[in-house]
Short mmCIF file of C-alpha atoms and ligand atoms in Angstrom, two decimals:
data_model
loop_
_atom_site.label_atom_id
_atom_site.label_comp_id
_atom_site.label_asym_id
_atom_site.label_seq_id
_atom_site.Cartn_x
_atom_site.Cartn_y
_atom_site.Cartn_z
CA UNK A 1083 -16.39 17.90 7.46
CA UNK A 1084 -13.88 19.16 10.29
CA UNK A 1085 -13.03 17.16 13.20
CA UNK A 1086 -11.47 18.45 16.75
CA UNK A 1087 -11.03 17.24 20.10
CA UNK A 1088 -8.95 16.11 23.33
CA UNK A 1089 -7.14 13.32 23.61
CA UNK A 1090 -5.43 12.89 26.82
CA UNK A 1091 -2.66 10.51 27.64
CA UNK A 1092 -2.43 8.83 30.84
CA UNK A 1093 -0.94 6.23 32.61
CA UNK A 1094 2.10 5.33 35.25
CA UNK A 1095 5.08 7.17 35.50
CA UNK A 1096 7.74 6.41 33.14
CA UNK A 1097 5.80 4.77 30.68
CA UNK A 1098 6.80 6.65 27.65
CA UNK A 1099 3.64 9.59 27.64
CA UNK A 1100 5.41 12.00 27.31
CA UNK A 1101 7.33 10.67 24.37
CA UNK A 1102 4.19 9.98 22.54
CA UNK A 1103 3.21 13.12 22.76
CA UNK A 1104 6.36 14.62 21.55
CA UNK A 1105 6.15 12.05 18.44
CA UNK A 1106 2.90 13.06 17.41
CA UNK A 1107 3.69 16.92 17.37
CA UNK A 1108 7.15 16.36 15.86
CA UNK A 1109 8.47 18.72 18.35
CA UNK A 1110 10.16 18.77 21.65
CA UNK A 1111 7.06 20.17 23.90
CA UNK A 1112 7.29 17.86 27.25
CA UNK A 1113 10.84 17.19 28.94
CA UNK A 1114 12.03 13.10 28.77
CA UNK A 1115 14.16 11.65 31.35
CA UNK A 1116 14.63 7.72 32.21
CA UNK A 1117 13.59 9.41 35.92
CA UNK A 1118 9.71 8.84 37.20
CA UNK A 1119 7.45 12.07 37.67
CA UNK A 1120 9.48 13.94 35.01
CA UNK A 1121 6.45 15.29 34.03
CA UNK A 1122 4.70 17.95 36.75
CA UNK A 1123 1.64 19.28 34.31
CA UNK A 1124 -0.90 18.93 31.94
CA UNK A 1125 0.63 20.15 28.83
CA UNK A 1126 -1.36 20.43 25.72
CA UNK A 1127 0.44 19.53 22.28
CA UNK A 1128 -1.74 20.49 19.47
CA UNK A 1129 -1.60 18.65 15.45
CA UNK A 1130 -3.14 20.40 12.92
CA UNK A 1131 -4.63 19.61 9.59
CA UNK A 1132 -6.80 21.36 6.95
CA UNK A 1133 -9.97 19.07 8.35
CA UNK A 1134 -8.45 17.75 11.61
CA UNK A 1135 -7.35 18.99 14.92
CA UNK A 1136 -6.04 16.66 17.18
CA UNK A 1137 -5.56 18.47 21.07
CA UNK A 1138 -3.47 16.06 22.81
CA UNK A 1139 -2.34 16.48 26.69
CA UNK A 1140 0.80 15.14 28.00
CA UNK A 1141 -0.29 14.42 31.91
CA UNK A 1142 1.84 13.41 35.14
CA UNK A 1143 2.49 9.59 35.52
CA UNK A 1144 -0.29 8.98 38.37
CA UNK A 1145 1.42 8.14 42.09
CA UNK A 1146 -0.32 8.39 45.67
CA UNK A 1147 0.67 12.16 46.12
CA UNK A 1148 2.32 12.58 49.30
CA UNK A 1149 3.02 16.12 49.56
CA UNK A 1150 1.15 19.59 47.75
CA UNK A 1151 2.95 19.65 44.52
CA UNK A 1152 2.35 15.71 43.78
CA UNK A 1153 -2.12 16.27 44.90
CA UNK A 1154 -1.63 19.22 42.51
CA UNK A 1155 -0.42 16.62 39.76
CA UNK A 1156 -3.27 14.59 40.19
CA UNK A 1157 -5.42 17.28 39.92
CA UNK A 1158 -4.07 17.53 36.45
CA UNK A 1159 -4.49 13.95 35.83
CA UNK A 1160 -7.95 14.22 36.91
CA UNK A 1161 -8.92 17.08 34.75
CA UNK A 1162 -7.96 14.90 31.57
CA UNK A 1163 -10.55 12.54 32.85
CA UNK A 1164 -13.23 15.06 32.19
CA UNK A 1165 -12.58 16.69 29.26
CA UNK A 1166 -11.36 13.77 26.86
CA UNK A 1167 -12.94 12.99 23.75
CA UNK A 1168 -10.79 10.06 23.21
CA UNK A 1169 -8.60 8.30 26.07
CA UNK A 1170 -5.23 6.90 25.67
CA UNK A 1171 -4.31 4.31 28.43
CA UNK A 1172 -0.56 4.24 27.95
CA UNK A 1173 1.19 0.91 29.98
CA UNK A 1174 4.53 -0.18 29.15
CA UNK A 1175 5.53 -3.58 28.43
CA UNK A 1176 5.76 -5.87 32.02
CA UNK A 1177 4.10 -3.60 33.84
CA UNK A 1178 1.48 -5.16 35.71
CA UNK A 1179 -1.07 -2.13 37.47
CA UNK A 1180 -2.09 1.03 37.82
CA UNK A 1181 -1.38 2.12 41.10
CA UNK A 1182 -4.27 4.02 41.93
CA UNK A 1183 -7.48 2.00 42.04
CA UNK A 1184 -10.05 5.14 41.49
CA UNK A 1185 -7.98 5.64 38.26
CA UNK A 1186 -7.91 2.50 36.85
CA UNK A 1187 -12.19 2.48 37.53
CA UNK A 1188 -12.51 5.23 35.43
CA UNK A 1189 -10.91 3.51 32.77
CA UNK A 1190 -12.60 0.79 32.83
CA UNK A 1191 -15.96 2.53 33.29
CA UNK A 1192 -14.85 4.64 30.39
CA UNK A 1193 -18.43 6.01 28.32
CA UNK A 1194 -15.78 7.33 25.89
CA UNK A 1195 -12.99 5.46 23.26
CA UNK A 1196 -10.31 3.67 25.28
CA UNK A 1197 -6.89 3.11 23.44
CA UNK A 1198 -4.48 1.33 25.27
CA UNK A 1199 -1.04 1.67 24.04
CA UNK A 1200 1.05 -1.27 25.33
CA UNK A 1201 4.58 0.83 24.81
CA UNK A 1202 8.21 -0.03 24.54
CA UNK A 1203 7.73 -3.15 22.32
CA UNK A 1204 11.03 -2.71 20.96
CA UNK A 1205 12.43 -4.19 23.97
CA UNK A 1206 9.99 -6.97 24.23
CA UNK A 1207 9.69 -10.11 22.23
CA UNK A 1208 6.63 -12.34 20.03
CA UNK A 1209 5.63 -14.51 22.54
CA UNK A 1210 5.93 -11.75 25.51
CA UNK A 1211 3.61 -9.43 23.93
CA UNK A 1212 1.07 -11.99 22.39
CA UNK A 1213 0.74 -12.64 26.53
CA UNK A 1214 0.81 -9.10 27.59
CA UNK A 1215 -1.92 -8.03 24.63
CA UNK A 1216 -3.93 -11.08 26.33
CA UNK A 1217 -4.05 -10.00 29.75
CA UNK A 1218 -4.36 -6.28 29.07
CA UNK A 1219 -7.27 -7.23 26.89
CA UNK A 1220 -8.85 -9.02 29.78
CA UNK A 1221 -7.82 -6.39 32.62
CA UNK A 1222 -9.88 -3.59 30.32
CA UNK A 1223 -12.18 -5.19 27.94
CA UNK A 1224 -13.51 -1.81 26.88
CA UNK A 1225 -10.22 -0.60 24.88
CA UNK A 1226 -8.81 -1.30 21.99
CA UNK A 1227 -4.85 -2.23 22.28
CA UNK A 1228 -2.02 -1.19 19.90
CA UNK A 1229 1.36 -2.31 20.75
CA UNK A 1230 3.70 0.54 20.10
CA UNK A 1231 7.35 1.53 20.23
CA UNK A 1232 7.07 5.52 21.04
CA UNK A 1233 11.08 6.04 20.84
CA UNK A 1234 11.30 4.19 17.23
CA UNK A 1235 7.90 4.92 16.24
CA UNK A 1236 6.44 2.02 15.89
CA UNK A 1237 2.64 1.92 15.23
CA UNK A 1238 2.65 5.63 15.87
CA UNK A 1239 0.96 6.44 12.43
CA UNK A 1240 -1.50 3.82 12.66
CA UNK A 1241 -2.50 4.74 16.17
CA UNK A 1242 -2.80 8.63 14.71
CA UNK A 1243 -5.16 7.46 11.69
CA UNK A 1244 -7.33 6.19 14.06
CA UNK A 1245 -7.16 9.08 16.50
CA UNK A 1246 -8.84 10.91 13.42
CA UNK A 1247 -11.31 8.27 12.93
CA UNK A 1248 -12.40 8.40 16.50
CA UNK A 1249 -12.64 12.36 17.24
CA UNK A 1250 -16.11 14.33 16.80
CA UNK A 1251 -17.18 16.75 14.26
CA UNK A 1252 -16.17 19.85 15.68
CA UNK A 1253 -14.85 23.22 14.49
CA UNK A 1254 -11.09 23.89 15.99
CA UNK A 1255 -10.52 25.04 19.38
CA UNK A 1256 -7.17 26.60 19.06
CA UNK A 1257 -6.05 28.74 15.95
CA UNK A 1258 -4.86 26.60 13.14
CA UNK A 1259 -0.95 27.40 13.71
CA UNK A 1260 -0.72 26.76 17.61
CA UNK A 1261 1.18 24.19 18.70
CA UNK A 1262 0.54 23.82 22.45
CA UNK A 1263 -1.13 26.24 25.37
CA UNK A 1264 1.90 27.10 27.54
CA UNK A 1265 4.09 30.34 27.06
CA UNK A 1266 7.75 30.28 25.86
CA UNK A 1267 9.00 30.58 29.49
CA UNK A 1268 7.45 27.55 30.01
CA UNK A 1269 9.51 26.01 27.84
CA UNK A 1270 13.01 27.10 29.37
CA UNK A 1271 11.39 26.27 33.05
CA UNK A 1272 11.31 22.36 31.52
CA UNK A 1273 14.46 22.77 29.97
CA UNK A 1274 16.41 23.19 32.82
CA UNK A 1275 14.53 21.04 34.77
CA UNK A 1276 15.42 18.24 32.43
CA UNK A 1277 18.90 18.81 32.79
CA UNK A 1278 18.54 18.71 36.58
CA UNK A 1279 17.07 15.69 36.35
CA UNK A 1280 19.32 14.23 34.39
CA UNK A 1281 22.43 15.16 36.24
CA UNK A 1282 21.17 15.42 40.21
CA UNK A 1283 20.59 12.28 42.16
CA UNK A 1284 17.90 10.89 44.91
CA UNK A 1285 15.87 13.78 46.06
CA UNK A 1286 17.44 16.97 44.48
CA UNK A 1287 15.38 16.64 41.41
CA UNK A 1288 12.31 16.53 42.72
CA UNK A 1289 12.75 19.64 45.47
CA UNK A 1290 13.63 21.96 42.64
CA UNK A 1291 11.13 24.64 40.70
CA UNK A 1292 12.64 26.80 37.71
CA UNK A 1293 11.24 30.24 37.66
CA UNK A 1294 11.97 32.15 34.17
CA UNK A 1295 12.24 36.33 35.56
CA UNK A 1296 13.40 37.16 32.66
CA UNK A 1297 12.46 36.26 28.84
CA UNK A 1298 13.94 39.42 26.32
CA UNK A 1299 13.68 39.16 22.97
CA UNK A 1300 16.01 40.65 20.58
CA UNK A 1301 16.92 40.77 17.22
CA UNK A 1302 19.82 38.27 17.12
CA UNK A 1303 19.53 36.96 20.52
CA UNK A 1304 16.97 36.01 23.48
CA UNK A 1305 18.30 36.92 26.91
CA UNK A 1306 16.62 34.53 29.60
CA UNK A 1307 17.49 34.43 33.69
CA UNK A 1308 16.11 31.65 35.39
CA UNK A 1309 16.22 31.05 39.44
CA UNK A 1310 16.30 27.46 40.01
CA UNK A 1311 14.86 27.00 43.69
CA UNK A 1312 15.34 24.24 46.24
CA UNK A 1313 14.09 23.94 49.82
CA UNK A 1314 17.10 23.33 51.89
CA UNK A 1315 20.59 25.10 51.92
CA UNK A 1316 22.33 21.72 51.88
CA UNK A 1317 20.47 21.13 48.36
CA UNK A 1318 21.81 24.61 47.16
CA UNK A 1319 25.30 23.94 47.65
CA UNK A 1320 24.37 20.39 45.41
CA UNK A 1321 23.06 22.22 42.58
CA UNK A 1322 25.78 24.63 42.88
CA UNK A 1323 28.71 22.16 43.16
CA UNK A 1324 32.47 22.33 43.26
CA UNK A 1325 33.30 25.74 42.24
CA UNK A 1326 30.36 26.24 39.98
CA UNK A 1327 30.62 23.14 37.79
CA UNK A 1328 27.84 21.45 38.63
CA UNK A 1329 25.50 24.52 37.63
CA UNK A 1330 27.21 25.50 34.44
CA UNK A 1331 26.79 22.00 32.63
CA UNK A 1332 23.23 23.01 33.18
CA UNK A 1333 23.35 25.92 31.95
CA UNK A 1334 25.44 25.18 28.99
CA UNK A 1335 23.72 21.95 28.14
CA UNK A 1336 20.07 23.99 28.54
CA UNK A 1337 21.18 26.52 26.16
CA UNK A 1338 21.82 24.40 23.53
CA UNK A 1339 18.69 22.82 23.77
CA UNK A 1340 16.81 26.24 23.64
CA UNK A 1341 18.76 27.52 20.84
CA UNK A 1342 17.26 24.66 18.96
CA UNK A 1343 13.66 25.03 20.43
CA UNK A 1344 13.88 28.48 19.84
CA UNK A 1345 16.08 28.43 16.67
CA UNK A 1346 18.04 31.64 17.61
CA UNK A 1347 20.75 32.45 19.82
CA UNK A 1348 20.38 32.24 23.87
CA UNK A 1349 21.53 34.15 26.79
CA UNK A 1350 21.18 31.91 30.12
CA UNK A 1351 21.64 33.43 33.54
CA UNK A 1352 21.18 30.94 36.35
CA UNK A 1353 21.33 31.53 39.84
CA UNK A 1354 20.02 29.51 42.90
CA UNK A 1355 17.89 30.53 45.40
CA UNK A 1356 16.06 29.18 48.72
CA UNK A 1357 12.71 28.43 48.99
CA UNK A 1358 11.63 26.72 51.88
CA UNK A 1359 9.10 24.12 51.55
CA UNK A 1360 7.62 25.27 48.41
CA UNK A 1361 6.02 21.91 47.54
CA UNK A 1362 3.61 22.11 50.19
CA UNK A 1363 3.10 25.57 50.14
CA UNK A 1364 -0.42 26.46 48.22
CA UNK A 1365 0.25 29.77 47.41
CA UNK A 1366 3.86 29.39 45.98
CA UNK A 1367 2.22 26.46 43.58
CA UNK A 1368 0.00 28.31 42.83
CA UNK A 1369 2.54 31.37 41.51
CA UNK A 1370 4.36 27.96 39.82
CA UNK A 1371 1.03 27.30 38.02
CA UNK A 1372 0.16 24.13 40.09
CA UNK A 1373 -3.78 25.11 40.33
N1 GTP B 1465 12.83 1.29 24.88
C1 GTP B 1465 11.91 2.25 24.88
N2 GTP B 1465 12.01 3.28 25.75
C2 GTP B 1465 11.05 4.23 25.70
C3 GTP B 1465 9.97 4.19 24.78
N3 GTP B 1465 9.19 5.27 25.01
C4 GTP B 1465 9.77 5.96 26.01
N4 GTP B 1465 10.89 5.35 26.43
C5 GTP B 1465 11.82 5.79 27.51
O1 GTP B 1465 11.15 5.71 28.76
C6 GTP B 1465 11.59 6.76 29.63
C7 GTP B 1465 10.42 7.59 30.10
O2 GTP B 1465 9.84 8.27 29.00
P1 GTP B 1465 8.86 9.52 29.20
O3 GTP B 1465 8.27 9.84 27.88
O4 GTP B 1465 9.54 10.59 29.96
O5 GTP B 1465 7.76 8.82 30.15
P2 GTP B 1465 6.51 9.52 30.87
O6 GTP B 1465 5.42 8.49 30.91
O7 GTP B 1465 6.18 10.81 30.24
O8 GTP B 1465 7.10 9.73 32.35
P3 GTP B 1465 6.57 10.74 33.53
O9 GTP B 1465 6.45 12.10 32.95
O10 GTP B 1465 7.65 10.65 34.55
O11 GTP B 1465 5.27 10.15 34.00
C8 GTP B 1465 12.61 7.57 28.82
O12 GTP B 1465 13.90 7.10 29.13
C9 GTP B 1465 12.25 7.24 27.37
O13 GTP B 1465 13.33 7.36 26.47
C10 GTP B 1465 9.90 3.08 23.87
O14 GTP B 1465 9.01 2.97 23.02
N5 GTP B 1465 10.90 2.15 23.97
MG1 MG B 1466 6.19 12.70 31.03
#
């Protein structure tokens, strides 16, 4: 018997999804920061085994969208609604709600398995999460709860197992030896934007969109040039900074990461370029791959 199916991941921002998802593909497919709405898309991770495969999505934390780009988010969190097989519910320890009431109603209402991973219990105690599994047991009475620690891997396994148990007899979807749905420019877009993230403050990260122009393999090496874009001038001269500095550690600390996603040498161009109000601009989202 083979068994196959989706298993989407959803929750707040921040919550530790993403790093789930990266755990249970035992590679580096969605971007981590400590930041909220690090992740922008639905990104499928896929785990294979001779009579299993697992398709799970990494989705945006959900928020109350306020511009384009953060509706077109929600769009993604909504399409992991419909096509699940199995829901994970991810909430992190002392969080109280989701923040969108339509969202948590479909949980609840769920006609499909509910897991609700109660995350970061490495930085809880007994007697915190013996309440917390109480009240999250009451608040959605419909899924079963597994505390977990994500980062150390706690419970992860166990969680997996019964992942497998849950899923329906189904032939694959995807070919045996794919690990996720999005192209290898994708990949370098992220990276970057991680490092932005990381190293821009208050509003910067969240105005900027990496666009890969150029991905060229060869033998030894893979020569990439990226535009990172931003809405304002002001935020240009940010990214920029004093005499280039600023930019470089990007670009040096995204190249290392690629090398080792990529396992092979890397050629990074940056450059930075203007693009007014692209997050609320449908047709530029669109070219961004925000449906
Ligand atoms: N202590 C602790 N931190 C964790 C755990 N899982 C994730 N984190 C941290 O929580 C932060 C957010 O993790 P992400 O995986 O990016 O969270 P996310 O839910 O994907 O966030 P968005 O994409 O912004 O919605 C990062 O700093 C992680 O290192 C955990 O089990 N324990
Ligand atoms: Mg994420």
């Amino acid at each position: 018997m083979h068994k196959a199916g989706f298993v989407n991941i959803i929750g707040n921002p921040n919550v530790g999804k993403s790093t789930l998802m990266n755990a249970f593909v035992g590679e580096k497919l969605s971007i981590i920061t400590s930041k909220a709405q690090t992740t922008r898309h639905r990104i499928l991770g896929i785990v294979n085994g001779d009579d299993f495969q697992v398709i799970l999505s990494d989705t945006p934390g959900i928020i109350k969208p306020a511009y384009e780009l953060q509706a077109s988010m929600m769009d993604f969190v909504k399409s992991a609604f419909d096509d699940a097989d199995v829901l994970i519910y991810m909430v992190e320890i002392g969080e109280q709600e989701l923040k969108d009431e339509a969202f948590f109603k479909k949980i609840t209402n769920s006609k499909i398995p509910v897991l609700l991973l109660l995350n970061k219990i490495d930085k809880s105690d007994q007697e915190q999460l013996e309440a917390q599994v109480q009240l999250w047991s009451e608040k959605v009475p419909n899924a079963e709860i597994y505390p977990i620690s994500a980062l150390e891997g706690f419970n992860v396994k166990e969680v997996f197992g019964r992942i497998i148990e849950l899923l329906p007899e189904s032939p694959a979807y995807y070919p045996k030896d794919q690990l996720t749905d999005r192209p290898e420019r994708f990949f370098v877009n992220e990276t970057i934007r991680e490092k932005i993230l990381i190293h821009y403050k208050k509003e910067i990260p969240y105005a900027v969109e990496i666009d890969t122009e150029e991905f060229f393999e060869e033998e030894n090496i893979i020569r990439m040039r990226s535009v990172i874009m931003v809405e304002r001038e002001t935020q240009k001269g940010i990214i920029i900074g004093h005499k280039g500095a600023a930019l470089k550690r990007v670009g040096v600390e995204a190249r290392k990461d690629l090398e080792l996603f990529f396992g092979k040498q890397v050629h990074l161009e940056l450059y930075v370029k203007v693009n007014k109000n692209w997050r609320s601009d449908q047709k530029q989202l669109k070219r961004f791959g925000y449906n």
